PDB file of C-alpha atoms and ligand atoms in Angstrom:
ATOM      1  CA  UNK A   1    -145.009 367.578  42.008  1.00 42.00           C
ATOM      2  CA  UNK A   2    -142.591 367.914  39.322  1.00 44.00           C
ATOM      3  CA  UNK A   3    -139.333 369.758  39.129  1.00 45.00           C
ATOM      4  CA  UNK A   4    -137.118 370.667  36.107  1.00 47.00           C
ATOM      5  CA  UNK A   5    -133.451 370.730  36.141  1.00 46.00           C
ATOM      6  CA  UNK A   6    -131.592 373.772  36.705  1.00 47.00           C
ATOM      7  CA  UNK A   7    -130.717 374.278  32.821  1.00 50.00           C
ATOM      8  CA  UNK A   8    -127.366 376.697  34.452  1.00 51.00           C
ATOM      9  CA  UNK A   9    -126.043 375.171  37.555  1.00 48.00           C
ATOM     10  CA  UNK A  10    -127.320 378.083  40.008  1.00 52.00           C
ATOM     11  CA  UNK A  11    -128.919 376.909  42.916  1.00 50.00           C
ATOM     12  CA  UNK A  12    -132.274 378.248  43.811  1.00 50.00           C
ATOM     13  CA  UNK A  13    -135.940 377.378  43.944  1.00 51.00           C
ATOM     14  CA  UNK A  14    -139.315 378.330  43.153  1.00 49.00           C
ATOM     15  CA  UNK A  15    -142.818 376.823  42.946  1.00 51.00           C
ATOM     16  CA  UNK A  16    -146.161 378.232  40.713  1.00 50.00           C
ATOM     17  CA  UNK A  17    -149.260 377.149  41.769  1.00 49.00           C
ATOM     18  CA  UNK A  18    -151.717 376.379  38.711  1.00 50.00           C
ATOM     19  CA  UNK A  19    -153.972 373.923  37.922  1.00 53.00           C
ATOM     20  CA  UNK A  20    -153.895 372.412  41.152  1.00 55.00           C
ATOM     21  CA  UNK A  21    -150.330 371.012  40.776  1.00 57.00           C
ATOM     22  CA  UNK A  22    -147.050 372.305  41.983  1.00 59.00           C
ATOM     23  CA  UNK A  23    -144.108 373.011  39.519  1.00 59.00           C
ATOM     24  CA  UNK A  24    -140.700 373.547  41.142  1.00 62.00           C
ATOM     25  CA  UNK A  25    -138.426 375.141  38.847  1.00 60.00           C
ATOM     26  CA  UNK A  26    -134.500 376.019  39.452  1.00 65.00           C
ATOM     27  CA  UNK A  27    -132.312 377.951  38.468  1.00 71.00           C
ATOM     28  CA  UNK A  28    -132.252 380.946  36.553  1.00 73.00           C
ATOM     29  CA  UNK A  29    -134.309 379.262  33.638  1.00 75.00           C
ATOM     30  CA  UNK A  30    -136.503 378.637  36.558  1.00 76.00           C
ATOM     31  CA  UNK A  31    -137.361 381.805  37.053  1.00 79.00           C
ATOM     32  CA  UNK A  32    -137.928 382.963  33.458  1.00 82.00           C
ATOM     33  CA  UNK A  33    -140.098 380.349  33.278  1.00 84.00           C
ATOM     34  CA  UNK A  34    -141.723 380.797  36.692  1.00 85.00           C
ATOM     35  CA  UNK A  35    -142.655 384.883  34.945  1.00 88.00           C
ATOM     36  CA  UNK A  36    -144.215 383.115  31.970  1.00 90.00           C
ATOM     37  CA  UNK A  37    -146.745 380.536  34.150  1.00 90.00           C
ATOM     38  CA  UNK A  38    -147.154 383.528  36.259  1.00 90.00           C
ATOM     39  CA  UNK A  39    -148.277 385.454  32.884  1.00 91.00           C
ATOM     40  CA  UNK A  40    -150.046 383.009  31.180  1.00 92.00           C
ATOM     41  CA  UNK A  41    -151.956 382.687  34.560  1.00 92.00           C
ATOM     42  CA  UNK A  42    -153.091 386.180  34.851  1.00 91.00           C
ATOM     43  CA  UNK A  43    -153.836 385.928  30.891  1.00 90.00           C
ATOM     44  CA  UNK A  44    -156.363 382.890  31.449  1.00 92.00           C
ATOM     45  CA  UNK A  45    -158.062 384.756  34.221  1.00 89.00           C
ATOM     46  CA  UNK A  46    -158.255 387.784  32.022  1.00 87.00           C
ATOM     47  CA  UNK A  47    -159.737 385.735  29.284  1.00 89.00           C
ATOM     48  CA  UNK A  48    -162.476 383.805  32.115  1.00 89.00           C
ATOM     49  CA  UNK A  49    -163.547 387.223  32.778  1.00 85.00           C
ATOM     50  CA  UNK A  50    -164.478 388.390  29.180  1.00 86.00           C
ATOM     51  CA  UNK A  51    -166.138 385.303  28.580  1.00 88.00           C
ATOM     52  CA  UNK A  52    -168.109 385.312  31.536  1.00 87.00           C
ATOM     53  CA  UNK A  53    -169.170 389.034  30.670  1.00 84.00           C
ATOM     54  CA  UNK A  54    -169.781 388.069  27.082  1.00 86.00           C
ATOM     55  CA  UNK A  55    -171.867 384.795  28.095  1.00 88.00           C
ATOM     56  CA  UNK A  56    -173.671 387.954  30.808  1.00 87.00           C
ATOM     57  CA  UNK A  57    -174.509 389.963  27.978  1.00 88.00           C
ATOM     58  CA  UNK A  58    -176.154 387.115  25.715  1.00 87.00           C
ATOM     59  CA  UNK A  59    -178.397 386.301  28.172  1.00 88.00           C
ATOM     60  CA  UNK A  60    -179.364 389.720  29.631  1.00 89.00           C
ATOM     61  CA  UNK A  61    -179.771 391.014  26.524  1.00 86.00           C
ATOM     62  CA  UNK A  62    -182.331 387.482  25.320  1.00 85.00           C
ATOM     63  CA  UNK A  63    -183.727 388.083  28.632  1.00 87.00           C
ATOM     64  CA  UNK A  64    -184.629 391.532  29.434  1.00 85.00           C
ATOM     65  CA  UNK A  65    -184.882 392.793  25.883  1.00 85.00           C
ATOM     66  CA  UNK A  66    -186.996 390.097  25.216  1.00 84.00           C
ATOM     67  CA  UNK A  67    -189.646 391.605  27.241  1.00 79.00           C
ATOM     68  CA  UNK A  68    -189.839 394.863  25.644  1.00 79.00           C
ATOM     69  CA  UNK A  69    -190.149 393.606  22.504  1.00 83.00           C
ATOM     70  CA  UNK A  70    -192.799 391.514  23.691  1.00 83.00           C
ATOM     71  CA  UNK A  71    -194.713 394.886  24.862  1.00 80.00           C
ATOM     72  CA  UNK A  72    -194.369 396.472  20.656  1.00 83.00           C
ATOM     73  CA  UNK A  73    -196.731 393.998  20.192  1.00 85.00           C
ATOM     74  CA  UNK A  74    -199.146 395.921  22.543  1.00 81.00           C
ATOM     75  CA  UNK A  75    -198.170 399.069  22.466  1.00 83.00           C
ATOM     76  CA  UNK A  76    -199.768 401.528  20.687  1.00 86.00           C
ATOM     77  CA  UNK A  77    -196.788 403.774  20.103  1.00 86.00           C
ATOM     78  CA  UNK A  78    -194.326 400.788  18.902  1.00 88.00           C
ATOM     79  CA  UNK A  79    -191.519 403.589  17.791  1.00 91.00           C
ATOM     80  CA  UNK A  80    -190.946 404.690  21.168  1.00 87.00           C
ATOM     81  CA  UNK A  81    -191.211 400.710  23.237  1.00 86.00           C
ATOM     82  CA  UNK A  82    -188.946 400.141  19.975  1.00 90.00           C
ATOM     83  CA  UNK A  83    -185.894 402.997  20.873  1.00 90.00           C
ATOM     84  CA  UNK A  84    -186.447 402.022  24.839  1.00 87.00           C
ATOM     85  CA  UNK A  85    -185.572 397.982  24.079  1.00 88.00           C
ATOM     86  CA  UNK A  86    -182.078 399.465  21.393  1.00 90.00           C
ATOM     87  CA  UNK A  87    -181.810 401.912  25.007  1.00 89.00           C
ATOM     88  CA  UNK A  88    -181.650 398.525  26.962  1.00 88.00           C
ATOM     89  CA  UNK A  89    -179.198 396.856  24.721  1.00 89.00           C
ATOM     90  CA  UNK A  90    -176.942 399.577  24.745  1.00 90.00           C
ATOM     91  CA  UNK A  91    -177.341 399.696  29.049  1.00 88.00           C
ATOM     92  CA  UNK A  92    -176.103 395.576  29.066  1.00 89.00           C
ATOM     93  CA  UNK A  93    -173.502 396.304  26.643  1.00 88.00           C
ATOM     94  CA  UNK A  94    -172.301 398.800  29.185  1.00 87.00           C
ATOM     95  CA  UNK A  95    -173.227 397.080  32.309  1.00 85.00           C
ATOM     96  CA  UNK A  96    -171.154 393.759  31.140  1.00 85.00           C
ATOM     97  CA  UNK A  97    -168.225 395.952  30.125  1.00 83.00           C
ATOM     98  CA  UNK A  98    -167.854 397.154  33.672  1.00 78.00           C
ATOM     99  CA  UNK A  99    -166.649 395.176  36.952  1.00 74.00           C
ATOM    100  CA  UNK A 100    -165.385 396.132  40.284  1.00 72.00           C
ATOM    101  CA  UNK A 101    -162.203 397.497  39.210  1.00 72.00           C
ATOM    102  CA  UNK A 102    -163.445 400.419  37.177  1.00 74.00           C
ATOM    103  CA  UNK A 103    -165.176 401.780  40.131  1.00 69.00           C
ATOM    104  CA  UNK A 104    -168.332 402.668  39.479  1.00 72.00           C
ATOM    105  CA  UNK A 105    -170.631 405.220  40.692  1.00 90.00           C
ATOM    106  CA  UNK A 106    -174.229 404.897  40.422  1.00 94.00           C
ATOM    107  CA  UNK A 107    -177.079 407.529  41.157  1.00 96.00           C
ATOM    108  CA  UNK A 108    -179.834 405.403  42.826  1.00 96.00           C
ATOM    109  CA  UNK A 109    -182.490 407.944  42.315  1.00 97.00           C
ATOM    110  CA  UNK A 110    -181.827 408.390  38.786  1.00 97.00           C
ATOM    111  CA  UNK A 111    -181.367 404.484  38.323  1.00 97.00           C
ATOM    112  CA  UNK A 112    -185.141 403.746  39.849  1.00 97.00           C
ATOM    113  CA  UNK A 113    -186.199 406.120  37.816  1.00 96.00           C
ATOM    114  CA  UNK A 114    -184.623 404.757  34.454  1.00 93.00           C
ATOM    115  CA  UNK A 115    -185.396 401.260  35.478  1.00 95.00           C
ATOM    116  CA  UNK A 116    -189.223 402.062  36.300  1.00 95.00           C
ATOM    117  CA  UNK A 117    -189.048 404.065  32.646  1.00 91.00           C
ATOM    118  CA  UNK A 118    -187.417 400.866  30.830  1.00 88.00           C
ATOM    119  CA  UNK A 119    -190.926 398.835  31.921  1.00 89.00           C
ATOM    120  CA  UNK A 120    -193.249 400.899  30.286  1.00 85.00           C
ATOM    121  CA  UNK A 121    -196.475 401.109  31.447  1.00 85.00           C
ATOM    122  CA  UNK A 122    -197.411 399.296  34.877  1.00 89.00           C
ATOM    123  CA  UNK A 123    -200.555 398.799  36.863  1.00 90.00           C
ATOM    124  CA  UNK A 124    -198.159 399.567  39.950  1.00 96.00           C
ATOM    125  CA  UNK A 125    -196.842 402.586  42.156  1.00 97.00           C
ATOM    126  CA  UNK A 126    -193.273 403.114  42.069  1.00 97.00           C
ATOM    127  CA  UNK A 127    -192.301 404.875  45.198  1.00 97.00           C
ATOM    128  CA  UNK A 128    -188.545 406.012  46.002  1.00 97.00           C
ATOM    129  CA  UNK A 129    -186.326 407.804  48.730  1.00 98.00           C
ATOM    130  CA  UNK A 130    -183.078 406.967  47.162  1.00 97.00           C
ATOM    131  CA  UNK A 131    -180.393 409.309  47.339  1.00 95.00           C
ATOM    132  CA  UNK A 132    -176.638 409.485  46.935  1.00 93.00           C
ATOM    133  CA  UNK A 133    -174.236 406.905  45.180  1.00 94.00           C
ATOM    134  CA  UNK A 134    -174.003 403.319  44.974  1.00 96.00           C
ATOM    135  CA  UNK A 135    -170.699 401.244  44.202  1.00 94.00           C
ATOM    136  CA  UNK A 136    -172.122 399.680  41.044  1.00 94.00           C
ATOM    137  CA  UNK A 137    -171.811 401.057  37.403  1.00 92.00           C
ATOM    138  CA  UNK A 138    -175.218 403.059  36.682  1.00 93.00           C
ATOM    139  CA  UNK A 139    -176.104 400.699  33.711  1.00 92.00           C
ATOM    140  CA  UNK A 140    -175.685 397.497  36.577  1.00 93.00           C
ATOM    141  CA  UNK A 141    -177.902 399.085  38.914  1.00 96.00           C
ATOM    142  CA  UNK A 142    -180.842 399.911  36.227  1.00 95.00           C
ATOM    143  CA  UNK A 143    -180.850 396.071  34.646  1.00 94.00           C
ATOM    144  CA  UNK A 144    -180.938 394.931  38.543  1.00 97.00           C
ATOM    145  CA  UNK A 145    -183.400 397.549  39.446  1.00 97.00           C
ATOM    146  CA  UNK A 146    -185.545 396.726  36.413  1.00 95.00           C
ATOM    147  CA  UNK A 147    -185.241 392.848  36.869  1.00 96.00           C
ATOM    148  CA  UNK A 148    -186.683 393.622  40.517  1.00 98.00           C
ATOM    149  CA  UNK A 149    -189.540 396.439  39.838  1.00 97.00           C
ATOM    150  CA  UNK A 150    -190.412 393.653  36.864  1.00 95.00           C
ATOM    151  CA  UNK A 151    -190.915 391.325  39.890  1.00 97.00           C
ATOM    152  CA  UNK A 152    -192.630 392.988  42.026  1.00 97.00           C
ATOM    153  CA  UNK A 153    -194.982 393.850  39.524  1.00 96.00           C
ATOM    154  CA  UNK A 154    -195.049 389.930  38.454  1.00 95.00           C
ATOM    155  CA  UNK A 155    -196.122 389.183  42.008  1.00 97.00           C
ATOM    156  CA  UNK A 156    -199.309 391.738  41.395  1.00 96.00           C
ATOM    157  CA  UNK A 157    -198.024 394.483  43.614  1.00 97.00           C
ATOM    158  CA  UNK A 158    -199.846 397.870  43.499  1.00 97.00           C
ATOM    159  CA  UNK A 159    -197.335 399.842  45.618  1.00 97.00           C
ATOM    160  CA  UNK A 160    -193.665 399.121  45.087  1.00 98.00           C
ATOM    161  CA  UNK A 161    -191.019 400.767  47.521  1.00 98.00           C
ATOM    162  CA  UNK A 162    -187.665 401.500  46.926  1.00 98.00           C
ATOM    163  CA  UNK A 163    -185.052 402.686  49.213  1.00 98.00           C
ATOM    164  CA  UNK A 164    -181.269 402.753  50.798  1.00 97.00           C
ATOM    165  CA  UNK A 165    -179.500 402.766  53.667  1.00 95.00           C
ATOM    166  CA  UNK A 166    -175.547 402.827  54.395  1.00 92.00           C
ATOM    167  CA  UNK A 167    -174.011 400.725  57.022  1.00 89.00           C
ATOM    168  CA  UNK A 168    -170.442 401.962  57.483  1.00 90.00           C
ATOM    169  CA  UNK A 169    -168.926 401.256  53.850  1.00 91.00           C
ATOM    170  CA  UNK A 170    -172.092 399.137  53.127  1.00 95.00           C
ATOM    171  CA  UNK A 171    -175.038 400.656  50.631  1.00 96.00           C
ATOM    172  CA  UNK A 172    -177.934 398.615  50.936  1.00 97.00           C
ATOM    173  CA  UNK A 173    -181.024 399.122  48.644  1.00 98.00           C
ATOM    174  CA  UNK A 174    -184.225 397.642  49.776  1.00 98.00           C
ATOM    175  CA  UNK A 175    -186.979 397.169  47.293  1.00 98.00           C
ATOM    176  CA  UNK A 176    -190.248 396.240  49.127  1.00 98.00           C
ATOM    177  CA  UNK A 177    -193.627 395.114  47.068  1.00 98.00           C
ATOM    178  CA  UNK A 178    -197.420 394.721  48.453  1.00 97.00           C
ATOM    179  CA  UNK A 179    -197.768 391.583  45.787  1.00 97.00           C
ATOM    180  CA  UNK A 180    -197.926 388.176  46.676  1.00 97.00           C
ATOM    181  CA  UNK A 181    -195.416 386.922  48.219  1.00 96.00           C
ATOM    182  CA  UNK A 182    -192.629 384.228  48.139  1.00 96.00           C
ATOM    183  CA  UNK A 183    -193.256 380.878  47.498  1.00 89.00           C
ATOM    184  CA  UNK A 184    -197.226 381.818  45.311  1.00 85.00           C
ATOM    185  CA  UNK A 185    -196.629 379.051  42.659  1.00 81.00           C
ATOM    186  CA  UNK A 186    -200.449 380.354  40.978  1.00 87.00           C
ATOM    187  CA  UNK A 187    -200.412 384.233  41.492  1.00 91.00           C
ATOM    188  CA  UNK A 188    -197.252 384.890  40.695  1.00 95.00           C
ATOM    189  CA  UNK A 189    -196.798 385.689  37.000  1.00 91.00           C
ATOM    190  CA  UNK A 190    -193.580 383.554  36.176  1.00 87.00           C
ATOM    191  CA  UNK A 191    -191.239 383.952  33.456  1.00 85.00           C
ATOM    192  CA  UNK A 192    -188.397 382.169  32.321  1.00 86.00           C
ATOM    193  CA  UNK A 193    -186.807 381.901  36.137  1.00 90.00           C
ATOM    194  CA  UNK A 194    -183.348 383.515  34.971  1.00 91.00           C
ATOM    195  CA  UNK A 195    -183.785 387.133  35.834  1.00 94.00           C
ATOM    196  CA  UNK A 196    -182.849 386.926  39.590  1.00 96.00           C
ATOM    197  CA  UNK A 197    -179.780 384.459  38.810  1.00 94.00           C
ATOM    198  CA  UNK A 198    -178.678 386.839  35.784  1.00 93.00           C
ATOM    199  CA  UNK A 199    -178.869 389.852  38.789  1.00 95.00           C
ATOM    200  CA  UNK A 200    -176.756 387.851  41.053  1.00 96.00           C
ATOM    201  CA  UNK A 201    -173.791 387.549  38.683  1.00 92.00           C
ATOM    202  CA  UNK A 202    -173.967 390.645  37.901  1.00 92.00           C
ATOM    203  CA  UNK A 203    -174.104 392.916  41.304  1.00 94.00           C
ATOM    204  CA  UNK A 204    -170.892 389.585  42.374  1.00 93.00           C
ATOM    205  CA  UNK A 205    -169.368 391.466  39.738  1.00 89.00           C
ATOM    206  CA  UNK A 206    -169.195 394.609  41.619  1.00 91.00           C
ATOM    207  CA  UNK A 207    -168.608 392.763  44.931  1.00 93.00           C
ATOM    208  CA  UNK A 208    -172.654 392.856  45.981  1.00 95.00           C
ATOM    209  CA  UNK A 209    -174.983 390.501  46.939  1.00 97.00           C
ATOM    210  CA  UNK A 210    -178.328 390.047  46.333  1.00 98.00           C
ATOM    211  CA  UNK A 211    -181.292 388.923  48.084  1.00 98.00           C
ATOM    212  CA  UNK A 212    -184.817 388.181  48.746  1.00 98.00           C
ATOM    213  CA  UNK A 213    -186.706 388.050  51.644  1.00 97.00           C
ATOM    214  CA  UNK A 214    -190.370 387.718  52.878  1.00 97.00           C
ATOM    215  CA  UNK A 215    -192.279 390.962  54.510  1.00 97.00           C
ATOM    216  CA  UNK A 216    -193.852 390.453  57.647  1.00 94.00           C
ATOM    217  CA  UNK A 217    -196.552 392.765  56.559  1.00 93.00           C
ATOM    218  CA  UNK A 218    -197.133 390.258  52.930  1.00 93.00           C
ATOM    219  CA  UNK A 219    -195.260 390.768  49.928  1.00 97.00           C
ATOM    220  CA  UNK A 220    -191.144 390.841  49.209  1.00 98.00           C
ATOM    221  CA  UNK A 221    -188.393 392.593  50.200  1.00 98.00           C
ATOM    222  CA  UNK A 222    -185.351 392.470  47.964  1.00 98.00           C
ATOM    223  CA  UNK A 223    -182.185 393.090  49.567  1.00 98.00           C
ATOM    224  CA  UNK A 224    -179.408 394.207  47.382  1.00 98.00           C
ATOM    225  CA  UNK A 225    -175.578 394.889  49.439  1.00 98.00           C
ATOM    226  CA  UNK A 226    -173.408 396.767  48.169  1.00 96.00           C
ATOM    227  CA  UNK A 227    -169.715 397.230  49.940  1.00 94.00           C
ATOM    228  CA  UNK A 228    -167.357 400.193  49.031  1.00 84.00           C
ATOM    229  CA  UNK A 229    -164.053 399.316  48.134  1.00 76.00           C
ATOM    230  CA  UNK A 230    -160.718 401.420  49.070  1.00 66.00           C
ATOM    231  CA  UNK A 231    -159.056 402.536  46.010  1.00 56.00           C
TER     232      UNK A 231
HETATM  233  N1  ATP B   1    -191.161 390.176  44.197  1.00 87.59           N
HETATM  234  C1  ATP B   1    -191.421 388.861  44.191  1.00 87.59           C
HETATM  235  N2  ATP B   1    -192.553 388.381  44.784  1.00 87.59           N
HETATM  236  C2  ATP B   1    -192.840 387.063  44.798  1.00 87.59           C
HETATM  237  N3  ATP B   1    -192.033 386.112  44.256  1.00 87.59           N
HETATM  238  C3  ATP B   1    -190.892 386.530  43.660  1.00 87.59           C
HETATM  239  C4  ATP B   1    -190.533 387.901  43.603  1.00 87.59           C
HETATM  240  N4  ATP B   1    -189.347 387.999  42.966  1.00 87.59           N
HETATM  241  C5  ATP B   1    -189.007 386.747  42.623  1.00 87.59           C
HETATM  242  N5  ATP B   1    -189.913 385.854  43.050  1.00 87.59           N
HETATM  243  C6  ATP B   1    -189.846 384.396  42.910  1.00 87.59           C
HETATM  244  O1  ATP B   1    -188.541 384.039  42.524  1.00 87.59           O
HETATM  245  C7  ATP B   1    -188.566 383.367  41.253  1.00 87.59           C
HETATM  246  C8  ATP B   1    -187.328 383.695  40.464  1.00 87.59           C
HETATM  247  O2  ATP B   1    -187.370 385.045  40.018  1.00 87.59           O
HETATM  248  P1  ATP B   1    -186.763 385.387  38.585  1.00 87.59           P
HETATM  249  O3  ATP B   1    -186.825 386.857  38.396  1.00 87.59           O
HETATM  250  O4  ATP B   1    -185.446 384.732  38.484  1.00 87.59           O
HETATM  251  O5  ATP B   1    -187.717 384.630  37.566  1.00 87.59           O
HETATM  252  P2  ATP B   1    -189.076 385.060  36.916  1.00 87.59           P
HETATM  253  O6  ATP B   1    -189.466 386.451  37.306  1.00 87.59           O
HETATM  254  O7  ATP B   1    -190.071 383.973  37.200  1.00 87.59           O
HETATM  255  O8  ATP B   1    -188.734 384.990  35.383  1.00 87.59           O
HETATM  256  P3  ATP B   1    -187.814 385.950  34.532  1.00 87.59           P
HETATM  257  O9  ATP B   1    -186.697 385.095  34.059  1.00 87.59           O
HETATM  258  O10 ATP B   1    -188.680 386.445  33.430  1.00 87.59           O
HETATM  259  O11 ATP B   1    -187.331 387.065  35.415  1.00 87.59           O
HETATM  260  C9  ATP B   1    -189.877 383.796  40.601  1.00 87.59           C
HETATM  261  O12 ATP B   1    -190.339 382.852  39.644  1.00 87.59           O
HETATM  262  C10 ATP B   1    -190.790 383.908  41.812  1.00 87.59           C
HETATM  263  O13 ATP B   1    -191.262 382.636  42.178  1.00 87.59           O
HETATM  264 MG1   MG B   2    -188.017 388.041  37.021  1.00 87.59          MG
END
């Protein structure tokens, strides 16, 4: 611990925790200086969380726009895979932007829908009963939505389902696939083994948790929470 002299004689004391130490100031130069720690503190957690959201958008954006541009080169209408990947950088920018505190308000159906749109065209069924609102900013939910559906169709599934349930002030959306299962190191058509992680900090950004889970009738269930918060 270490204190500082009371710079005016008064009597009084007061101790900022940072950096794992405690500082015990006194006096009324204590406490000016106990407002600027405090200050500087809240200004070097501001600054972690821009970073964090700027180091989220460089790798969502090398990550899941990487993919569409991979599918121009297959496409036979390039223009329009072209205008959905600039769509998807604009949905990161927004989705990193966002976090807990502004609230958000997603429409699952609409989400499933974008995030089924955003992959083109795929060999698999897309299926949904989502309705109502989820405590995630829309742009969150598509990128985790689309990381998922991108999954399931990874894991060969031909019928993927999507759907939600509340739990008190929990929203829980379930996306179930018919593909291969956990733990298929040969059938399961692995990329770069970031998507899931980069989905995780993202919905912890909004409070939620993520999850995946084996079926009991083959394939995966993916399990994302999401808890209302009192504003
Ligand atoms: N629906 C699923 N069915 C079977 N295995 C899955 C499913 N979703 C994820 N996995 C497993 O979890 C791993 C991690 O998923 P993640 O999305 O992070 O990586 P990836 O899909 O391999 O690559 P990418 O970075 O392109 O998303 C996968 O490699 C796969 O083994
Ligand atoms: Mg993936």
């Amino acid at each position: 611990m270490s204190t500082t002299a009371a710079k005016d004689g008064t009597e009084g004391y007061y101790t900022v925790w940072g950096e794992g130490r405690d500082v015990t100031f006194s006096g009324r130069q204590g406490v000016h200086d106990r407002l600027a720690a405090e200050q500087l503190a809240e200004h070097a957690a501001r600054l972690a969380r821009k970073n964090e959201a700027l180091e989220d958008f460089a790798a969502l954006v090398a990550h899941d726009v990487k993919s569409s541009l991979l599918s121009v080169l297959m496409s036979d209408e390039p223009r329009k895979v072209l205008t959905r990947a600039l769509e998807i950088v604009d949905s990161i920018l927004a989705a990193t932007r966002a976090d807990r505190a502004d609230g958000g308000a997603a429409q699952g159906a609409d989400c499933v829908r974008q995030a089924a749109a955003d992959l083109g065209d795929i060999h698999a069924e897309v299926i949904t009963t989502v309705t109502g609102e989820f405590p995630i900013s829309p742009a969150a939910l598509r990128i985790v939505l689309r990381n998922l559906l991108a999954n399931a169709v990874a894991a060969g599934a031909g019928r993927i389902f999507v759907s939600a349930v509340a739990r008190g002030d929990r929203r829980v959306l379930v996306v179930d696939d018919d593909g291969v299962g956990l733990g298929s190191t040969d059938r399961y058509a692995t990329g770069g083994h970031l998507g899931l992680s980069l989905c995780r900090r993202l919905v912890a950004r909004f409070g939620g948790v993520l999850e995946l889970k084996p079926r009991a009738s083959g394939g995966t269930r993916a399990v994302l929470v999401l808890t209302q918060v009192d504003r």
